[in-house]
GROMACS .gro file of C-alpha atoms in nm:
model
  356
    1MET     CA    1 -19.881 -11.899  -7.988
    2LYS     CA    2 -19.940 -11.967  -7.616
    3ASN     CA    3 -19.609 -12.157  -7.594
    4LYS     CA    4 -19.431 -11.861  -7.760
    5THR     CA    5 -19.583 -11.609  -7.518
    6LYS     CA    6 -19.495 -11.832  -7.226
    7LEU     CA    7 -19.132 -11.857  -7.345
    8VAL     CA    8 -19.110 -11.478  -7.378
    9LEU     CA    9 -19.252 -11.434  -7.033
   10ASN     CA   10 -19.006 -11.690  -6.893
   11ILE     CA   11 -18.713 -11.511  -7.062
   12ILE     CA   12 -18.833 -11.174  -6.921
   13GLY     CA   13 -18.866 -11.334  -6.578
   14ILE     CA   14 -18.512 -11.472  -6.595
   15ILE     CA   15 -18.376 -11.136  -6.703
   16VAL     CA   16 -18.554 -10.955  -6.427
   17ALA     CA   17 -18.447 -11.211  -6.164
   18SER     CA   18 -18.088 -11.188  -6.291
   19LEU     CA   19 -18.099 -10.810  -6.266
   20VAL     CA   20 -18.237 -10.828  -5.914
   21LEU     CA   21 -17.973 -11.079  -5.818
   22LEU     CA   22 -17.696 -10.867  -5.969
   23TYR     CA   23 -17.826 -10.558  -5.790
   24MET     CA   24 -17.824 -10.747  -5.456
   25VAL     CA   25 -17.473 -10.866  -5.510
   26VAL     CA   26 -17.346 -10.520  -5.603
   27ALA     CA   27 -17.537 -10.356  -5.315
   28PHE     CA   28 -17.382 -10.606  -5.062
   29ILE     CA   29 -17.031 -10.540  -5.208
   30VAL     CA   30 -17.083 -10.167  -5.197
   31SER     CA   31 -17.213 -10.191  -4.842
   32LYS     CA   32 -16.927 -10.413  -4.729
   33VAL     CA   33 -16.666 -10.181  -4.889
   34LEU     CA   34 -16.824  -9.876  -4.727
   35LEU     CA   35 -16.843 -10.033  -4.378
   36ASP     CA   36 -16.489 -10.170  -4.396
   37ASP     CA   37 -16.356  -9.826  -4.493
   38MET     CA   38 -16.562  -9.647  -4.235
   39PHE     CA   39 -16.473  -9.880  -3.947
   40GLY     CA   40 -16.104  -9.950  -4.001
   41ARG     CA   41 -15.853  -9.918  -3.720
   42ALA     CA   42 -15.813  -9.578  -3.549
   43GLU     CA   43 -15.442  -9.537  -3.474
   44HIS     CA   44 -15.291  -9.291  -3.244
   45ASP     CA   45 -15.052  -9.050  -3.410
   46GLY     CA   46 -14.740  -9.180  -3.224
   47GLU     CA   47 -14.510  -9.052  -2.966
   48LEU     CA   48 -14.506  -8.703  -3.116
   49THR     CA   49 -14.858  -8.586  -3.074
   50THR     CA   50 -15.073  -8.273  -3.004
   51SER     CA   51 -15.273  -8.481  -2.754
   52TYR     CA   52 -15.159  -8.539  -2.392
   53THR     CA   53 -15.005  -8.877  -2.342
   54ALA     CA   54 -15.086  -9.077  -2.037
   55ASP     CA   55 -14.745  -9.016  -1.888
   56GLU     CA   56 -14.772  -8.649  -1.940
   57ILE     CA   57 -15.101  -8.643  -1.742
   58THR     CA   58 -14.903  -8.795  -1.449
   59GLU     CA   59 -14.590  -8.585  -1.494
   60LEU     CA   60 -14.764  -8.252  -1.549
   61PHE     CA   61 -15.077  -8.282  -1.327
   62GLY     CA   62 -14.970  -8.542  -1.071
   63TYR     CA   63 -15.256  -8.781  -1.115
   64ASN     CA   64 -15.198  -9.152  -1.044
   65LYS     CA   65 -15.294  -9.408  -1.304
   66GLU     CA   66 -15.342  -9.785  -1.301
   67ALA     CA   67 -15.326  -9.969  -1.633
   68VAL     CA   68 -15.625 -10.207  -1.689
   69GLU     CA   69 -15.720 -10.464  -1.949
   70PHE     CA   70 -16.051 -10.631  -2.017
   71SER     CA   71 -16.198 -10.846  -2.302
   72SER     CA   72 -16.465 -10.737  -2.539
   73ASN     CA   73 -16.575 -10.989  -2.805
   74GLY     CA   74 -16.244 -11.162  -2.779
   75ASN     CA   75 -16.032 -10.851  -2.812
   76ALA     CA   76 -15.817 -10.715  -2.528
   77LEU     CA   77 -15.905 -10.350  -2.458
   78HIS     CA   78 -15.664 -10.129  -2.270
   79GLY     CA   79 -15.711  -9.827  -2.050
   80TYR     CA   80 -15.643  -9.670  -1.716
   81ILE     CA   81 -15.803  -9.607  -1.384
   82TRP     CA   82 -15.711  -9.247  -1.281
   83GLY     CA   83 -15.713  -9.071  -0.950
   84ASP     CA   84 -15.674  -9.159  -0.581
   85ASP     CA   85 -15.811  -9.472  -0.408
   86GLY     CA   86 -15.987  -9.237  -0.160
   87CYS     CA   87 -16.221  -9.097  -0.422
   88ASP     CA   88 -16.568  -9.243  -0.374
   89LYS     CA   89 -16.720  -9.203  -0.717
   90LEU     CA   90 -16.613  -9.308  -1.067
   91VAL     CA   91 -16.668  -9.159  -1.414
   92VAL     CA   92 -16.638  -9.397  -1.707
   93MET     CA   93 -16.560  -9.215  -2.030
   94ALA     CA   94 -16.657  -9.346  -2.372
   95HIS     CA   95 -16.470  -9.180  -2.664
   96GLY     CA   96 -16.590  -9.095  -3.018
   97ILE     CA   97 -16.519  -9.312  -3.324
   98GLY     CA   98 -16.185  -9.229  -3.494
   99SER     CA   99 -16.067  -9.081  -3.158
  100TRP     CA  100 -15.900  -9.245  -2.867
  101GLN     CA  101 -15.891  -9.207  -2.495
  102ASN     CA  102 -15.605  -8.952  -2.510
  103ASN     CA  103 -15.827  -8.701  -2.702
  104TYR     CA  104 -16.048  -8.681  -2.396
  105TYR     CA  105 -15.776  -8.641  -2.129
  106PRO     CA  106 -15.843  -8.267  -2.094
  107ILE     CA  107 -16.206  -8.346  -2.018
  108MET     CA  108 -16.096  -8.621  -1.780
  109LEU     CA  109 -15.887  -8.356  -1.590
  110ARG     CA  110 -16.204  -8.165  -1.502
  111PHE     CA  111 -16.359  -8.476  -1.349
  112LEU     CA  112 -16.045  -8.555  -1.157
  113THR     CA  113 -16.025  -8.196  -1.010
  114GLU     CA  114 -16.388  -8.246  -0.899
  115GLY     CA  115 -16.296  -8.548  -0.691
  116TYR     CA  116 -16.394  -8.831  -0.922
  117ARG     CA  117 -16.192  -9.131  -1.015
  118VAL     CA  118 -16.200  -9.181  -1.391
  119MET     CA  119 -16.181  -9.489  -1.614
  120THR     CA  120 -16.063  -9.429  -1.975
  121TYR     CA  121 -15.999  -9.693  -2.242
  122ASP     CA  122 -15.952  -9.743  -2.616
  123CYS     CA  123 -16.244  -9.915  -2.782
  124THR     CA  124 -16.215 -10.210  -3.014
  125GLY     CA  125 -15.985 -10.148  -3.302
  126THR     CA  126 -15.850  -9.831  -3.148
  127ASP     CA  127 -15.490  -9.746  -3.069
  128SER     CA  128 -15.372  -9.955  -2.776
  129SER     CA  129 -15.664 -10.201  -2.794
  130GLU     CA  130 -15.693 -10.508  -3.012
  131GLY     CA  131 -15.917 -10.543  -3.315
  132LYS     CA  132 -15.878 -10.537  -3.689
  133GLY     CA  133 -16.115 -10.236  -3.693
  134THR     CA  134 -16.370 -10.044  -3.489
  135THR     CA  135 -16.627 -10.291  -3.617
  136GLY     CA  136 -16.948 -10.072  -3.630
  137LEU     CA  137 -17.187  -9.829  -3.475
  138SER     CA  138 -17.296 -10.069  -3.195
  139GLN     CA  139 -16.944 -10.164  -3.090
  140SER     CA  140 -16.913  -9.856  -2.854
  141HIS     CA  141 -17.192  -9.982  -2.627
  142ILE     CA  142 -17.070 -10.339  -2.643
  143ASP     CA  143 -16.720 -10.225  -2.531
  144LEU     CA  144 -16.872 -10.007  -2.257
  145HIS     CA  145 -17.079 -10.298  -2.133
  146ASN     CA  146 -16.764 -10.501  -2.088
  147ALA     CA  147 -16.587 -10.222  -1.920
  148LEU     CA  148 -16.873 -10.200  -1.670
  149LEU     CA  149 -16.847 -10.579  -1.619
  150PHE     CA  150 -16.477 -10.530  -1.540
  151ILE     CA  151 -16.570 -10.270  -1.281
  152GLU     CA  152 -16.834 -10.487  -1.125
  153ASN     CA  153 -16.581 -10.768  -1.085
  154SER     CA  154 -16.306 -10.547  -0.941
  155ALA     CA  155 -16.258 -10.565  -0.567
  156THR     CA  156 -16.162 -10.192  -0.548
  157LEU     CA  157 -16.420 -10.054  -0.791
  158LYS     CA  158 -16.732 -10.261  -0.764
  159ASP     CA  159 -16.892 -10.061  -0.479
  160LEU     CA  160 -16.838  -9.714  -0.634
  161PRO     CA  161 -17.127  -9.531  -0.787
  162VAL     CA  162 -17.068  -9.499  -1.162
  163TYR     CA  163 -17.131  -9.190  -1.378
  164LEU     CA  164 -17.115  -9.233  -1.752
  165PHE     CA  165 -16.985  -8.969  -1.995
  166GLY     CA  166 -16.968  -9.018  -2.372
  167HIS     CA  167 -16.932  -8.806  -2.687
  168SER     CA  168 -17.070  -8.906  -3.035
  169TRP     CA  169 -17.002  -9.282  -3.073
  170GLY     CA  170 -16.951  -9.276  -2.702
  171GLY     CA  171 -17.263  -9.066  -2.660
  172HIS     CA  172 -17.454  -9.352  -2.812
  173ALA     CA  173 -17.263  -9.603  -2.587
  174VAL     CA  174 -17.366  -9.440  -2.257
  175THR     CA  175 -17.739  -9.456  -2.342
  176ALA     CA  176 -17.758  -9.783  -2.534
  177VAL     CA  177 -17.565  -9.966  -2.255
  178LEU     CA  178 -17.863  -9.887  -2.031
  179ASN     CA  179 -18.030 -10.188  -2.210
  180TYR     CA  180 -17.806 -10.409  -2.017
  181ASP     CA  181 -17.844 -10.487  -1.649
  182HIS     CA  182 -17.595 -10.264  -1.472
  183LYS     CA  183 -17.705 -10.163  -1.117
  184ASN     CA  184 -17.431  -9.929  -1.026
  185ILE     CA  185 -17.491  -9.655  -1.276
  186LYS     CA  186 -17.582  -9.331  -1.093
  187ALA     CA  187 -17.622  -9.083  -1.384
  188VAL     CA  188 -17.549  -9.040  -1.758
  189ALA     CA  189 -17.424  -8.753  -1.979
  190SER     CA  190 -17.456  -8.817  -2.350
  191VAL     CA  191 -17.295  -8.543  -2.567
  192ALA     CA  192 -17.392  -8.539  -2.943
  193GLY     CA  193 -17.496  -8.898  -2.911
  194TYR     CA  194 -17.712  -9.088  -3.155
  195SER     CA  195 -17.987  -9.335  -3.061
  196SER     CA  196 -17.953  -9.629  -3.309
  197ASN     CA  197 -17.716  -9.803  -3.532
  198GLY     CA  198 -17.964  -9.804  -3.826
  199GLY     CA  199 -18.072  -9.452  -3.764
  200ILE     CA  200 -17.728  -9.289  -3.771
  201MET     CA  201 -17.612  -9.514  -4.050
  202LEU     CA  202 -17.897  -9.396  -4.281
  203GLU     CA  203 -17.833  -9.032  -4.172
  204TRP     CA  204 -17.464  -9.057  -4.262
  205MET     CA  205 -17.530  -9.240  -4.594
  206LYS     CA  206 -17.776  -8.967  -4.698
  207GLY     CA  207 -17.570  -8.673  -4.583
  208THR     CA  208 -17.207  -8.732  -4.493
  209MET     CA  209 -17.149  -8.980  -4.778
  210GLY     CA  210 -17.353  -8.774  -5.023
  211MET     CA  211 -17.568  -9.064  -5.136
  212GLY     CA  212 -17.905  -8.873  -5.104
  213GLY     CA  213 -18.203  -9.083  -5.189
  214PHE     CA  214 -17.985  -9.365  -5.319
  215ALA     CA  215 -17.909  -9.439  -4.952
  216TYR     CA  216 -18.254  -9.601  -4.914
  217ALA     CA  217 -18.158  -9.855  -5.183
  218VAL     CA  218 -17.827  -9.957  -5.023
  219PHE     CA  219 -17.920  -9.912  -4.657
  220PRO     CA  220 -18.100 -10.252  -4.611
  221PHE     CA  221 -17.781 -10.436  -4.717
  222ALA     CA  222 -17.563 -10.216  -4.494
  223ALA     CA  223 -17.802 -10.295  -4.213
  224ILE     CA  224 -17.763 -10.672  -4.273
  225CYS     CA  225 -17.387 -10.638  -4.267
  226SER     CA  226 -17.415 -10.442  -3.940
  227VAL     CA  227 -17.648 -10.705  -3.780
  228ALA     CA  228 -17.396 -10.971  -3.878
  229GLU     CA  229 -17.124 -10.786  -3.685
  230ALA     CA  230 -17.322 -10.673  -3.384
  231GLY     CA  231 -17.588 -10.948  -3.345
  232SER     CA  232 -17.870 -10.863  -3.109
  233ALA     CA  233 -17.678 -10.559  -2.987
  234TYR     CA  234 -17.773 -10.392  -3.318
  235ASN     CA  235 -18.125 -10.338  -3.178
  236TYR     CA  236 -18.011 -10.167  -2.860
  237THR     CA  237 -18.111  -9.805  -2.895
  238GLY     CA  238 -18.037  -9.502  -2.683
  239VAL     CA  239 -18.403  -9.419  -2.644
  240ASN     CA  240 -18.503  -9.763  -2.524
  241GLY     CA  241 -18.205  -9.764  -2.284
  242ILE     CA  242 -18.301  -9.428  -2.132
  243ASN     CA  243 -18.673  -9.542  -2.101
  244GLY     CA  244 -18.577  -9.869  -1.938
  245VAL     CA  245 -18.403  -9.711  -1.636
  246ASP     CA  246 -18.494  -9.485  -1.346
  247ILE     CA  247 -18.176  -9.285  -1.332
  248PRO     CA  248 -18.097  -8.923  -1.445
  249VAL     CA  249 -17.980  -8.896  -1.809
  250LEU     CA  250 -17.862  -8.575  -1.971
  251ALA     CA  251 -17.842  -8.523  -2.351
  252LEU     CA  252 -17.645  -8.229  -2.484
  253GLN     CA  253 -17.673  -8.126  -2.850
  254GLY     CA  254 -17.536  -7.854  -3.073
  255GLY     CA  255 -17.755  -7.681  -3.335
  256LYS     CA  256 -17.473  -7.678  -3.584
  257ASP     CA  257 -17.384  -8.043  -3.551
  258ASP     CA  258 -17.349  -8.183  -3.904
  259THR     CA  259 -17.237  -8.530  -3.786
  260VAL     CA  260 -17.520  -8.636  -3.553
  261TRP     CA  261 -17.852  -8.458  -3.593
  262THR     CA  262 -18.159  -8.638  -3.718
  263ASP     CA  263 -18.096  -8.951  -3.504
  264SER     CA  264 -17.958  -8.758  -3.209
  265ILE     CA  265 -18.090  -8.835  -2.861
  266TYR     CA  266 -18.203  -8.468  -2.851
  267ASN     CA  267 -18.431  -8.512  -3.164
  268HIS     CA  268 -18.579  -8.822  -3.010
  269ARG     CA  269 -18.661  -8.632  -2.689
  270GLU     CA  270 -19.045  -8.655  -2.739
  271GLU     CA  271 -19.014  -9.039  -2.730
  272ILE     CA  272 -18.847  -9.042  -2.400
  273THR     CA  273 -19.062  -9.136  -2.102
  274ASN     CA  274 -18.792  -9.137  -1.831
  275GLU     CA  275 -18.901  -8.855  -1.597
  276LYS     CA  276 -18.540  -8.800  -1.497
  277PHE     CA  277 -18.429  -8.725  -1.854
  278GLU     CA  278 -18.313  -8.368  -1.928
  279TYR     CA  279 -18.157  -8.202  -2.231
  280ILE     CA  280 -17.960  -7.895  -2.315
  281PHE     CA  281 -17.952  -7.743  -2.665
  282TYR     CA  282 -17.663  -7.522  -2.775
  283GLU     CA  283 -17.783  -7.341  -3.083
  284ASP     CA  284 -17.437  -7.246  -3.212
  285ALA     CA  285 -17.239  -7.555  -3.103
  286THR     CA  286 -17.084  -7.794  -3.361
  287HIS     CA  287 -17.030  -8.164  -3.313
  288ASN     CA  288 -16.690  -8.134  -3.158
  289GLY     CA  289 -16.705  -7.767  -3.044
  290ILE     CA  290 -16.982  -7.859  -2.797
  291ILE     CA  291 -16.718  -8.036  -2.585
  292HIS     CA  292 -16.375  -7.968  -2.733
  293ASP     CA  293 -16.407  -7.588  -2.773
  294SER     CA  294 -16.319  -7.599  -3.142
  295ASP     CA  295 -16.580  -7.319  -3.192
  296ASP     CA  296 -16.361  -7.072  -3.004
  297PRO     CA  297 -16.186  -6.842  -3.259
  298ASP     CA  298 -15.874  -6.808  -3.056
  299VAL     CA  299 -15.838  -7.188  -3.020
  300VAL     CA  300 -15.910  -7.234  -3.392
  301GLU     CA  301 -15.645  -6.971  -3.481
  302TYR     CA  302 -15.388  -7.128  -3.245
  303ARG     CA  303 -15.441  -7.476  -3.389
  304LYS     CA  304 -15.406  -7.332  -3.740
  305SER     CA  305 -15.081  -7.159  -3.648
  306VAL     CA  306 -14.941  -7.489  -3.516
  307LEU     CA  307 -15.039  -7.666  -3.842
  308ASP     CA  308 -14.897  -7.383  -4.052
  309ARG     CA  309 -14.561  -7.398  -3.872
  310TYR     CA  310 -14.552  -7.783  -3.900
  311ASN     CA  311 -14.626  -7.763  -4.270
  312ALA     CA  312 -14.348  -7.512  -4.317
  313LEU     CA  313 -14.107  -7.739  -4.129
  314GLU     CA  314 -14.214  -8.031  -4.352
  315GLU     CA  315 -14.157  -7.816  -4.668
  316LYS     CA  316 -13.813  -7.717  -4.538
  317HIS     CA  317 -13.705  -8.078  -4.505
  318GLY     CA  318 -13.880  -8.212  -4.812
  319GLY     CA  319 -14.137  -8.401  -4.602
  320ASN     CA  320 -13.878  -8.583  -4.393
  321ILE     CA  321 -13.831  -8.385  -4.075
  322PRO     CA  322 -13.536  -8.502  -3.855
  323TYR     CA  323 -13.661  -8.667  -3.535
  324ASP     CA  324 -13.487  -8.432  -3.294
  325GLU     CA  325 -13.617  -8.121  -3.480
  326GLU     CA  326 -13.962  -8.265  -3.495
  327LYS     CA  327 -13.957  -8.351  -3.124
  328ALA     CA  328 -13.842  -7.999  -3.045
  329PHE     CA  329 -14.126  -7.861  -3.249
  330PHE     CA  330 -14.395  -8.062  -3.056
  331ASN     CA  331 -14.226  -7.947  -2.727
  332THR     CA  332 -14.322  -7.588  -2.823
  333ILE     CA  333 -14.697  -7.667  -2.846
  334ASP     CA  334 -14.918  -7.536  -2.559
  335LYS     CA  335 -15.121  -7.850  -2.525
  336THR     CA  336 -15.357  -7.694  -2.276
  337LYS     CA  337 -15.454  -7.427  -2.534
  338TYR     CA  338 -15.444  -7.662  -2.830
  339ASN     CA  339 -15.678  -7.909  -2.653
  340ALA     CA  340 -15.905  -7.649  -2.474
  341ILE     CA  341 -16.235  -7.783  -2.370
  342ASN     CA  342 -16.573  -7.617  -2.353
  343GLU     CA  343 -16.579  -7.539  -1.978
  344SER     CA  344 -16.944  -7.436  -1.976
  345THR     CA  345 -17.055  -7.776  -2.109
  346LEU     CA  346 -16.845  -7.948  -1.848
  347ASP     CA  347 -16.997  -7.728  -1.581
  348GLU     CA  348 -17.345  -7.835  -1.685
  349ILE     CA  349 -17.241  -8.203  -1.677
  350LEU     CA  350 -17.073  -8.174  -1.340
  351ASN     CA  351 -17.374  -7.994  -1.188
  352PHE     CA  352 -17.601  -8.272  -1.323
  353PHE     CA  353 -17.388  -8.546  -1.178
  354ALA     CA  354 -17.367  -8.363  -0.845
  355LYS     CA  355 -17.737  -8.346  -0.798
  356ALA     CA  356 -17.804  -8.711  -0.913
   0.00000   0.00000   0.00000
C-alpha cells in the first residue's frame, strides 16, 4: 500500500513539474514574442514625409548641421550637431521610442533660436542608425551615455556645458543616464519620462497590452529577457540617477497621459531627495500633447484634414499614387502647423535651463 501511495505521489509530482516547466517555456516564448514585436525597427516614412527633413531645416531656417556618428553596443548611430560654433552651450535631445530625431526638429528649433547648439541622433534600431531593433526600454539611456562619451571626446564640444532634453523613452534616458559618470551635464528636462525598465514594462503589460492581472504571471520572464538584452543597465533607474547628482532636474507630466503614468518620474517624486529637483504637472495634457501640441483642436483638425486629403488621393489612384502627384501633395502641407509644438512647455524648459 505504501509503495502504491508513493507511486501515485511520484506521478503527481512529475505531472506538476511538467506543467510548471510547460508554463515556463510558454511564458518565455510569449515574452520573447511580445518584446520582439514591441522593440522592432522604427523606420522613417521616407523622402515624402510630414516631418521636417534635415535638409529642410537648413534650407528653410538657415541652421548649419554637421553629421556625426558614434558607436553604441556595436551599432553605428547617426545624428547631427546643429547651430553655430560660437554657441557656448549644447542641448542633447533624446527621442521617444517609435519616433526618430526628425520628429523633434520643431522642438530643436526653439533651442537653436535661444542660442544653444543642439545634438540630435537616431537611437539604436531607428531610421538612419544601425540595429535590428530598438532593443528595449533601457536602450535609450545606453545610447545617450554613448552620445555623451562622443561629446566628451570631441575637441570642439567637450568643454561645452550640456543640457539634456528627452521625451518618453528619451525622458527615461535623460534621468537614467545620470547613473553614469558624466561631469559636463548642467541641467536635465524629462518630459513624460518613466523611471525604470521593469516599472514601465509592467505598467504597459497591465494597461496598454490589456493583460490585466495576468501581467504579473508573465512579467518575471519578460524581465529576464530584458536583463539579457540590457545587462546591468537594466537596473539604472531615473529616480536613482536624479538622487545621485547635484544638478537641477525638471520632470514634466500630463494628467491625461495614458502611456507613462504609474512609473512616471512625476509619480516617484516623493522618493527623490535631490534638492534641485522640480516638477510641473499639466492636468489636461496627454503623452504627446504635453510637448507636440497634439491637444490643440486646430492642430488636430489640420492633421485630420491632411490625412483625409491623402486618403482621398489614395482612393482615386487605387492605393498607388504616382510619385509626382504624391510629391506635389506633400509640398502643400504646412509643416510648421502640422508639427506645432507646445510653446508653453518649451518656455518652462528654457527658463529652467537658463537659471541652472
